[in-house]
C-alpha cells in the first residue's frame, strides 16, 4: 500500500497565518539560542574542532561520541541503542514506518501533536484515542492562592483497549499541547499494560528535561521496556529548534536498523555542524535548562496572576512540564473566531484546539517559553477582557 503523507492542520494553519503574525502566543519552543552563545559555551578544544570541521557526510547513525553522550541519559543503554535523525520529526516518521503495518491497532494519546496519530493512520493502522481528562478546578488553597485544575492520563481506561489486541501504544510526556506529566506509578502501569499486550510502546519524550519540578523527571521508556522506543531531541529543552538533531533510543537494535534503512531514503545522516552544536548543548544542558526553568516559572506566575481577572473567559489548567499549556476559552467565545480577530487586530497568533486532534476543541495552545511572553500575554489579556 502506498503511504499517504498527511497534510498536518498545525502546519497548514501556521503557513496560512505566519505572514500576518508579529508575535506568537502558541510556540512550543523556548527562546532560541544564538550561534554566538553556543560558541561561548564551547571549550577551547571544541572551538578548534568547529573551525577545523570537515564538512563531509556524517556517520549515518550519528557520531559515536554524540550517541555515547546521549546514551548516558538512558540507564542500561549504550551508543548502539541510539540512532540519530535530522530532527525528532524524521525520527518519529522512521520509527512508525519501522513498527506499524496496515491493519495494526494503535492506541494513541489525545490531544496530540498531530503526527503521532496521523502517521500510524497513514500507514493503515486503526488508531484509537486515549484522551487526557481534566481534573480539579479553581479553588482557593490555605495560602489564599488559587489552585487550578490539571490534565490527567486516564490509566484505568487502558484496560478497555486490551480486548481485540493492541500493537502499539503511543504516549507523549511531558505532553504537547497540555503540559501534562505523569508520575512514576502511572508510568509503571503504562509499561505493564504494554507488556501484557506485547505491544510496542512509543514514547515521545522530546520535552524531557523541562519538568517544572526536576524531581518529576521520569526514567525514559527505552530503559524500562524491551519494546519501548523513546523519542528524544536536542531542540525542545534547549531552544535549539534549528539544530536538527533528534534520536530514537531502543533496546531492540533490529528496529533501529529498520528505521535506519528508511532514513537512507530521507536525510541519510545528520548534518555535521548540527552534531557539533548538539554536543556542546548536551554537555552544557544543566546550565542551559536551569536558565530556562527560571523564565518558565516567572511566566507561569504571570499567567496564574491574571486568571481570576479573566473569569470564565479562560479556563486555566496548570502545566507540570514543558513550555506549553492548553487552556479552554469560555463564555461562549469561539476560539477559531478569537484567533482570527486577535491576529487581525493585534498581530498575535494563537493556535486553536482543532489543530491538535481531540475532543477539546474550544481550547488553544498557549506557549510561554519565549522572552517576549510577558508583553504578548499582557496584550492578549487586555484583548480578551475587551472581546
Ligand atoms: C511532541 C512533539 N514531538 C515531536 C516534535 C518534533 O520535533 P522537531 O520539530 O524538533 O522535529 C514536536 C515539535 O513540536 C513535538 O511537539
CSV table of C-alpha atoms and ligand atoms in Angstrom, one decimal:
chain,number,residue,atom,x,y,z
A,1,UNK,CA,0.0,0.0,0.0
A,2,UNK,CA,1.3,3.5,-0.7
A,3,UNK,CA,1.7,5.8,2.2
A,4,UNK,CA,-0.4,9.0,2.1
A,5,UNK,CA,1.7,11.8,3.6
A,6,UNK,CA,-0.6,13.6,6.0
A,7,UNK,CA,-1.1,17.4,5.5
A,8,UNK,CA,-1.0,18.5,9.1
A,9,UNK,CA,-3.5,21.0,10.3
A,10,UNK,CA,-1.0,22.7,12.5
A,11,UNK,CA,1.5,23.3,9.6
A,12,UNK,CA,-1.3,24.5,7.4
A,13,UNK,CA,-2.6,26.9,10.0
A,14,UNK,CA,0.9,28.3,10.6
A,15,UNK,CA,1.7,28.6,6.9
A,16,UNK,CA,-1.6,30.5,6.3
A,17,UNK,CA,-1.1,32.9,9.2
A,18,UNK,CA,2.7,33.3,9.7
A,19,UNK,CA,2.9,36.4,7.5
A,20,UNK,CA,0.3,38.3,9.5
A,21,UNK,CA,1.7,37.5,12.9
A,22,UNK,CA,4.0,39.9,14.6
A,23,UNK,CA,4.1,37.9,17.8
A,24,UNK,CA,3.4,34.3,18.8
A,25,UNK,CA,1.5,33.1,21.8
A,26,UNK,CA,1.4,29.4,20.9
A,27,UNK,CA,5.0,28.5,20.2
A,28,UNK,CA,6.1,25.1,21.5
A,29,UNK,CA,9.6,26.3,22.0
A,30,UNK,CA,11.9,28.2,24.2
A,31,UNK,CA,13.7,31.4,23.2
A,32,UNK,CA,16.2,30.2,20.6
A,33,UNK,CA,19.9,30.3,21.5
A,34,UNK,CA,22.3,32.0,19.1
A,35,UNK,CA,25.4,30.7,17.4
A,36,UNK,CA,27.4,33.2,19.4
A,37,UNK,CA,26.0,31.8,22.7
A,38,UNK,CA,26.9,28.3,21.7
A,39,UNK,CA,30.5,29.5,20.8
A,40,UNK,CA,30.6,31.0,24.3
A,41,UNK,CA,29.6,27.7,25.9
A,42,UNK,CA,32.2,25.7,23.8
A,43,UNK,CA,35.6,24.8,25.3
A,44,UNK,CA,38.9,25.9,23.5
A,45,UNK,CA,39.2,22.3,22.2
A,46,UNK,CA,35.6,22.4,20.9
A,47,UNK,CA,36.2,25.7,19.2
A,48,UNK,CA,39.2,24.4,17.5
A,49,UNK,CA,37.2,21.4,16.3
A,50,UNK,CA,34.5,23.7,15.0
A,51,UNK,CA,36.9,25.8,12.9
A,52,UNK,CA,38.6,22.7,11.5
A,53,UNK,CA,35.3,20.8,10.9
A,54,UNK,CA,35.5,18.8,7.7
A,55,UNK,CA,32.1,19.4,6.1
A,56,UNK,CA,31.6,15.9,4.9
A,57,UNK,CA,28.8,13.4,5.3
A,58,UNK,CA,28.4,12.4,9.0
A,59,UNK,CA,28.2,8.8,10.1
A,60,UNK,CA,24.7,7.6,9.1
A,61,UNK,CA,23.9,6.6,12.7
A,62,UNK,CA,25.4,9.8,14.1
A,63,UNK,CA,28.8,10.1,15.6
A,64,UNK,CA,29.7,7.6,18.3
A,65,UNK,CA,30.8,10.5,20.6
A,66,UNK,CA,27.4,12.1,20.4
A,67,UNK,CA,25.5,8.8,20.6
A,68,UNK,CA,27.5,7.9,23.7
A,69,UNK,CA,26.7,11.3,25.3
A,70,UNK,CA,23.0,10.8,24.6
A,71,UNK,CA,23.1,7.2,25.8
A,72,UNK,CA,24.2,8.4,29.2
A,73,UNK,CA,20.6,9.7,29.7
A,74,UNK,CA,19.3,6.2,29.2
A,75,UNK,CA,20.3,3.8,32.0
A,76,UNK,CA,21.3,0.4,30.6
A,77,UNK,CA,21.6,1.6,27.0
A,78,UNK,CA,24.8,2.4,25.1
A,79,UNK,CA,25.7,4.2,21.9
A,80,UNK,CA,24.4,1.4,19.6
A,81,UNK,CA,21.0,1.8,21.2
A,82,UNK,CA,20.8,5.3,19.9
A,83,UNK,CA,20.1,6.3,16.3
A,84,UNK,CA,20.3,10.0,15.2
A,85,UNK,CA,18.0,11.7,12.8
A,86,UNK,CA,17.5,15.1,11.3
A,87,UNK,CA,15.1,16.3,13.9
A,88,UNK,CA,12.6,14.4,16.0
A,89,UNK,CA,10.1,14.6,13.2
A,90,UNK,CA,12.2,12.4,10.9
A,91,UNK,CA,12.8,10.1,13.8
A,92,UNK,CA,9.2,9.5,14.6
A,93,UNK,CA,8.4,9.1,10.9
A,94,UNK,CA,11.0,6.3,10.6
A,95,UNK,CA,10.0,4.7,13.9
A,96,UNK,CA,6.4,4.3,12.9
A,97,UNK,CA,7.4,3.1,9.4
A,98,UNK,CA,9.6,0.5,11.1
A,99,UNK,CA,6.9,-0.7,13.6
A,100,UNK,CA,3.4,-0.1,12.2
A,101,UNK,CA,1.8,-2.2,9.5
A,102,UNK,CA,-1.6,-2.0,7.8
A,103,UNK,CA,-4.3,-3.5,10.0
A,104,UNK,CA,-2.4,-2.8,13.3
A,105,UNK,CA,-4.3,-1.3,16.2
A,106,UNK,CA,-2.5,1.7,17.7
A,107,UNK,CA,-3.8,3.4,20.9
A,108,UNK,CA,-2.6,7.0,21.0
A,109,UNK,CA,-2.9,9.8,23.5
A,110,UNK,CA,-5.0,12.8,22.6
A,111,UNK,CA,-5.0,15.8,22.4
A,112,UNK,CA,-1.9,15.2,20.3
A,113,UNK,CA,1.0,16.6,18.3
A,114,UNK,CA,-0.7,15.5,15.1
A,115,UNK,CA,2.0,13.2,13.5
A,116,UNK,CA,1.7,10.9,16.5
A,117,UNK,CA,-1.8,9.8,15.2
A,118,UNK,CA,-1.6,10.8,11.6
A,119,UNK,CA,1.4,8.7,10.6
A,120,UNK,CA,0.2,5.4,12.1
A,121,UNK,CA,-3.1,6.1,10.4
A,122,UNK,CA,-1.4,6.9,7.1
A,123,UNK,CA,0.3,3.5,7.4
A,124,UNK,CA,-3.0,1.8,7.5
A,125,UNK,CA,-3.4,1.3,11.3
A,126,UNK,CA,-6.6,1.7,13.2
A,127,UNK,CA,-5.9,4.5,15.6
A,128,UNK,CA,-7.8,4.6,18.9
A,129,UNK,CA,-7.6,7.6,21.1
A,130,UNK,CA,-6.9,7.6,24.8
A,131,UNK,CA,-7.8,11.1,26.0
A,132,UNK,CA,-6.5,13.1,28.8
A,133,UNK,CA,-9.0,14.1,31.5
A,134,UNK,CA,-9.4,17.4,33.2
A,135,UNK,CA,-9.3,17.1,37.0
A,136,UNK,CA,-9.9,19.7,39.7
A,137,UNK,CA,-10.8,23.3,39.1
A,138,UNK,CA,-10.4,26.7,40.5
A,139,UNK,CA,-10.3,26.6,44.3
A,140,UNK,CA,-8.6,28.6,47.0
A,141,UNK,CA,-5.9,27.0,49.0
A,142,UNK,CA,-4.9,27.7,52.6
A,143,UNK,CA,-2.3,30.2,51.3
A,144,UNK,CA,-5.1,32.1,49.6
A,145,UNK,CA,-3.6,31.3,46.2
A,146,UNK,CA,-5.8,29.9,43.6
A,147,UNK,CA,-5.1,26.3,42.7
A,148,UNK,CA,-6.1,25.3,39.2
A,149,UNK,CA,-7.2,22.1,37.5
A,150,UNK,CA,-4.7,19.9,35.6
A,151,UNK,CA,-4.7,17.3,32.9
A,152,UNK,CA,-4.5,13.6,33.9
A,153,UNK,CA,-3.8,10.5,31.9
A,154,UNK,CA,-6.7,8.0,32.4
A,155,UNK,CA,-4.6,5.0,33.2
A,156,UNK,CA,-7.7,2.9,34.2
A,157,UNK,CA,-9.0,3.2,30.6
A,158,UNK,CA,-6.1,1.4,29.1
A,159,UNK,CA,-7.6,-2.0,30.0
A,160,UNK,CA,-10.7,-1.2,27.8
A,161,UNK,CA,-8.4,-1.4,24.8
A,162,UNK,CA,-6.9,-4.8,25.6
A,163,UNK,CA,-9.7,-6.8,24.1
A,164,UNK,CA,-9.1,-7.2,20.4
A,165,UNK,CA,-5.3,-6.6,20.9
A,166,UNK,CA,-3.1,-3.6,20.8
A,167,UNK,CA,0.0,-3.5,18.6
A,168,UNK,CA,1.4,-0.2,19.7
A,169,UNK,CA,0.7,2.4,22.4
A,170,UNK,CA,1.8,6.0,21.7
A,171,UNK,CA,2.3,8.3,24.7
A,172,UNK,CA,3.9,11.8,25.0
A,173,UNK,CA,5.1,13.0,28.4
A,174,UNK,CA,5.8,15.8,29.1
A,175,UNK,CA,2.9,16.5,26.8
A,176,UNK,CA,2.3,18.8,23.9
A,177,UNK,CA,-0.1,20.7,23.9
A,178,UNK,CA,-1.2,20.5,27.5
A,179,UNK,CA,2.0,20.5,29.5
A,180,UNK,CA,0.7,17.4,31.4
A,181,UNK,CA,3.0,15.0,33.0
A,182,UNK,CA,2.6,11.6,34.7
A,183,UNK,CA,4.1,10.2,37.9
A,184,UNK,CA,6.1,7.0,38.3
A,185,UNK,CA,3.2,4.9,39.3
A,186,UNK,CA,1.3,5.8,36.1
A,187,UNK,CA,4.4,5.2,34.0
A,188,UNK,CA,4.7,1.7,35.6
A,189,UNK,CA,1.1,0.9,34.8
A,190,UNK,CA,1.6,2.0,31.2
A,191,UNK,CA,4.7,-0.2,30.9
A,192,UNK,CA,2.8,-3.1,32.5
A,193,UNK,CA,-0.1,-2.6,30.0
A,194,UNK,CA,2.3,-2.6,27.0
A,195,UNK,CA,4.0,-5.7,28.4
A,196,UNK,CA,0.7,-7.5,28.8
A,197,UNK,CA,-0.4,-6.6,25.3
A,198,UNK,CA,3.2,-7.4,24.0
A,199,UNK,CA,2.9,-4.0,22.2
A,200,UNK,CA,5.4,-1.5,21.1
A,201,UNK,CA,5.4,1.5,23.4
A,202,UNK,CA,6.4,4.6,21.5
A,203,UNK,CA,7.1,7.4,24.0
A,204,UNK,CA,7.6,10.9,22.6
A,205,UNK,CA,9.9,12.4,25.2
A,206,UNK,CA,11.1,15.5,23.3
A,207,UNK,CA,10.2,17.8,26.2
A,208,UNK,CA,12.1,15.6,28.8
A,209,UNK,CA,14.3,17.9,30.9
A,210,UNK,CA,11.7,20.6,31.1
A,211,UNK,CA,9.8,19.2,34.1
A,212,UNK,CA,8.9,22.2,36.3
A,213,UNK,CA,10.0,20.2,39.4
A,214,UNK,CA,13.2,18.4,38.5
A,215,UNK,CA,12.1,15.5,40.8
A,216,UNK,CA,9.3,14.7,38.5
A,217,UNK,CA,11.7,13.7,35.7
A,218,UNK,CA,10.9,10.0,34.8
A,219,UNK,CA,13.2,7.3,33.6
A,220,UNK,CA,13.0,7.1,29.8
A,221,UNK,CA,10.7,4.3,28.5
A,222,UNK,CA,13.5,2.8,26.4
A,223,UNK,CA,15.3,1.9,29.6
A,224,UNK,CA,12.3,0.3,31.2
A,225,UNK,CA,10.8,-1.9,28.5
A,226,UNK,CA,12.4,-4.1,25.8
A,227,UNK,CA,9.8,-3.0,23.2
A,228,UNK,CA,9.9,0.7,24.3
A,229,UNK,CA,11.1,3.4,21.9
A,230,UNK,CA,12.0,6.8,23.3
A,231,UNK,CA,11.9,9.8,21.0
A,232,UNK,CA,14.4,12.5,22.1
A,233,UNK,CA,15.7,15.7,20.7
A,234,UNK,CA,18.1,18.5,21.5
A,235,UNK,CA,15.6,21.1,20.3
A,236,UNK,CA,12.9,21.5,22.9
A,237,UNK,CA,14.8,21.5,26.2
A,238,UNK,CA,17.4,23.9,24.9
A,239,UNK,CA,15.8,26.3,22.5
A,240,UNK,CA,17.6,24.7,19.5
A,241,UNK,CA,14.8,24.0,17.0
A,242,UNK,CA,17.2,24.9,14.2
A,243,UNK,CA,19.7,22.3,15.2
A,244,UNK,CA,18.1,19.3,13.5
A,245,UNK,CA,19.2,16.6,15.8
A,246,UNK,CA,16.6,14.1,17.1
A,247,UNK,CA,17.0,10.5,18.1
A,248,UNK,CA,15.4,7.1,18.8
A,249,UNK,CA,16.6,5.1,21.8
A,250,UNK,CA,15.6,1.5,21.9
A,251,UNK,CA,16.9,-1.8,23.4
A,252,UNK,CA,15.9,-3.6,20.2
A,253,UNK,CA,18.6,-3.0,17.6
A,254,UNK,CA,16.7,-4.7,14.9
A,255,UNK,CA,14.0,-1.9,14.9
A,256,UNK,CA,16.7,0.7,14.9
A,257,UNK,CA,18.2,-1.0,11.8
A,258,UNK,CA,14.8,-0.9,10.1
A,259,UNK,CA,14.5,2.8,10.9
A,260,UNK,CA,18.0,3.4,9.6
A,261,UNK,CA,17.1,1.7,6.3
A,262,UNK,CA,14.1,4.1,5.9
A,263,UNK,CA,16.3,7.1,6.8
A,264,UNK,CA,18.6,6.2,3.9
A,265,UNK,CA,15.8,7.4,1.6
A,266,UNK,CA,15.5,10.7,3.6
A,267,UNK,CA,18.3,12.7,5.2
A,268,UNK,CA,20.8,9.8,5.1
A,269,UNK,CA,22.8,11.3,8.0
A,270,UNK,CA,22.7,14.2,10.4
A,271,UNK,CA,24.4,17.5,9.5
A,272,UNK,CA,27.9,17.5,10.8
A,273,UNK,CA,27.6,21.1,12.0
A,274,UNK,CA,24.5,20.2,13.9
A,275,UNK,CA,26.2,17.3,15.6
A,276,UNK,CA,28.8,19.8,16.9
A,277,UNK,CA,26.2,22.2,18.2
A,278,UNK,CA,24.2,19.3,19.8
A,279,UNK,CA,27.3,18.0,21.6
A,280,UNK,CA,28.1,21.4,23.1
A,281,UNK,CA,24.4,21.9,24.1
A,282,UNK,CA,24.2,18.5,25.8
A,283,UNK,CA,27.5,19.0,27.6
A,284,UNK,CA,26.1,22.2,29.0
A,285,UNK,CA,22.5,21.0,29.3
A,286,UNK,CA,22.1,21.5,33.1
A,287,UNK,CA,23.1,25.2,32.9
A,288,UNK,CA,21.0,25.9,29.8
A,289,UNK,CA,17.9,24.2,31.3
A,290,UNK,CA,18.3,25.9,34.7
A,291,UNK,CA,18.1,29.3,33.0
A,292,UNK,CA,15.0,28.3,31.0
A,293,UNK,CA,13.3,26.9,34.1
A,294,UNK,CA,13.6,30.3,35.8
A,295,UNK,CA,12.0,32.0,32.9
A,296,UNK,CA,9.2,29.4,32.6
A,297,UNK,CA,8.3,29.7,36.2
A,298,UNK,CA,8.1,33.5,36.0
A,299,UNK,CA,5.9,33.2,33.0
A,300,UNK,CA,3.5,30.8,34.7
A,301,UNK,CA,3.2,33.1,37.7
A,302,UNK,CA,2.3,35.9,35.3
A,303,UNK,CA,-0.5,33.7,33.7
A,304,UNK,CA,-1.8,32.5,37.1
A,305,UNK,CA,-1.9,36.0,38.4
A,306,UNK,CA,-4.3,37.1,35.6
A,307,UNK,CA,-6.6,34.1,35.6
A,308,UNK,CA,-9.1,35.3,38.1
A,309,UNK,CA,-9.4,38.7,36.3
A,310,UNK,CA,-10.3,36.8,33.1
A,311,UNK,CA,-13.2,35.0,34.9
A,312,UNK,CA,-14.9,32.5,32.7
A,313,UNK,CA,-13.1,33.6,29.6
A,314,UNK,CA,-10.1,31.4,30.3
A,315,UNK,CA,-10.3,28.0,32.0
A,316,UNK,CA,-6.7,27.5,33.0
A,317,UNK,CA,-5.2,24.1,33.6
A,318,UNK,CA,-1.8,24.2,35.2
A,319,UNK,CA,1.0,22.6,33.2
A,320,UNK,CA,3.6,20.4,35.0
A,321,UNK,CA,6.3,20.4,32.4
A,322,UNK,CA,7.4,21.8,29.1
A,323,UNK,CA,6.6,25.3,27.7
A,324,UNK,CA,3.0,24.9,26.6
A,325,UNK,CA,-0.4,24.7,28.1
A,326,UNK,CA,-3.9,24.1,26.7
A,327,UNK,CA,-6.5,26.4,28.3
A,328,UNK,CA,-10.1,26.5,27.4
A,329,UNK,CA,-11.8,29.6,26.1
A,330,UNK,CA,-15.1,30.1,27.8
A,331,UNK,CA,-18.1,32.5,28.0
A,332,UNK,CA,-19.4,31.2,24.6
A,333,UNK,CA,-16.4,32.7,22.8
A,334,UNK,CA,-15.5,30.7,19.7
A,335,UNK,CA,-11.7,30.1,19.7
A,336,UNK,CA,-11.4,30.0,15.9
A,337,UNK,CA,-13.0,33.4,15.6
A,338,UNK,CA,-11.0,34.8,18.5
A,339,UNK,CA,-7.8,33.5,16.9
A,340,UNK,CA,-8.7,35.2,13.6
A,341,UNK,CA,-9.6,38.5,15.1
A,342,UNK,CA,-6.7,38.6,17.5
A,343,UNK,CA,-4.3,38.1,14.6
A,344,UNK,CA,-6.0,40.9,12.6
A,345,UNK,CA,-6.3,43.4,15.5
A,346,UNK,CA,-3.2,42.8,17.4
A,347,UNK,CA,-0.9,40.6,15.2
A,348,UNK,CA,-0.8,37.9,17.8
A,349,UNK,CA,-1.0,34.3,16.6
A,350,UNK,CA,-2.7,31.6,18.8
A,351,UNK,CA,-3.2,28.1,17.5
A,352,UNK,CA,-6.7,26.8,18.1
A,353,UNK,CA,-7.5,23.4,19.5
A,354,UNK,CA,-8.7,21.9,16.2
A,355,UNK,CA,-5.0,21.7,15.2
A,356,UNK,CA,-4.5,19.1,17.9
A,357,UNK,CA,-6.7,16.0,17.4
A,358,UNK,CA,-9.0,15.6,20.4
A,359,UNK,CA,-12.4,16.2,21.9
A,360,UNK,CA,-11.2,19.5,23.3
A,361,UNK,CA,-11.9,21.9,20.5
A,362,UNK,CA,-12.6,25.2,22.2
A,363,UNK,CA,-9.0,25.3,23.6
A,364,UNK,CA,-5.8,26.8,22.3
A,365,UNK,CA,-2.1,26.1,22.7
A,366,UNK,CA,-0.5,28.7,24.9
A,367,UNK,CA,3.3,28.8,24.6
A,368,UNK,CA,5.1,30.6,27.4
A,369,UNK,CA,8.7,29.9,26.6
A,370,UNK,CA,9.7,33.0,24.5
A,371,UNK,CA,11.4,36.0,26.0
A,372,UNK,CA,8.7,38.5,24.9
A,373,UNK,CA,6.0,36.4,26.5
A,374,UNK,CA,5.2,39.0,29.3
A,375,UNK,CA,4.4,41.7,26.7
A,376,UNK,CA,2.4,39.4,24.4
A,377,UNK,CA,0.5,37.9,27.3
A,378,UNK,CA,-0.4,41.3,28.7
A,379,UNK,CA,-1.6,42.4,25.3
A,380,UNK,CA,-3.6,39.1,24.9
A,381,UNK,CA,-5.3,39.5,28.4
A,382,UNK,CA,-6.2,43.1,27.6
A,383,UNK,CA,-7.8,41.9,24.3
A,384,UNK,CA,-9.7,39.0,25.8
A,385,UNK,CA,-11.1,41.3,28.5
A,386,UNK,CA,-12.5,43.6,25.9
A,387,UNK,CA,-13.6,40.9,23.5
B,1,LIG,C1,5.5,16.4,20.9
B,1,LIG,C2,6.4,16.6,19.8
B,1,LIG,N1,7.1,15.6,19.2
B,1,LIG,C3,7.9,15.9,18.2
B,1,LIG,C4,8.2,17.1,17.7
B,1,LIG,C5,9.1,17.3,16.5
B,1,LIG,O1,10.2,18.0,16.9
B,1,LIG,P1,11.1,18.7,15.9
B,1,LIG,O2,10.3,19.8,15.3
B,1,LIG,O3,12.3,19.2,16.6
B,1,LIG,O4,11.5,17.8,14.8
B,1,LIG,C6,7.5,18.2,18.2
B,1,LIG,C7,7.6,19.6,17.7
B,1,LIG,O5,6.9,20.5,18.0
B,1,LIG,C8,6.6,18.0,19.3
B,1,LIG,O6,5.9,19.0,19.9
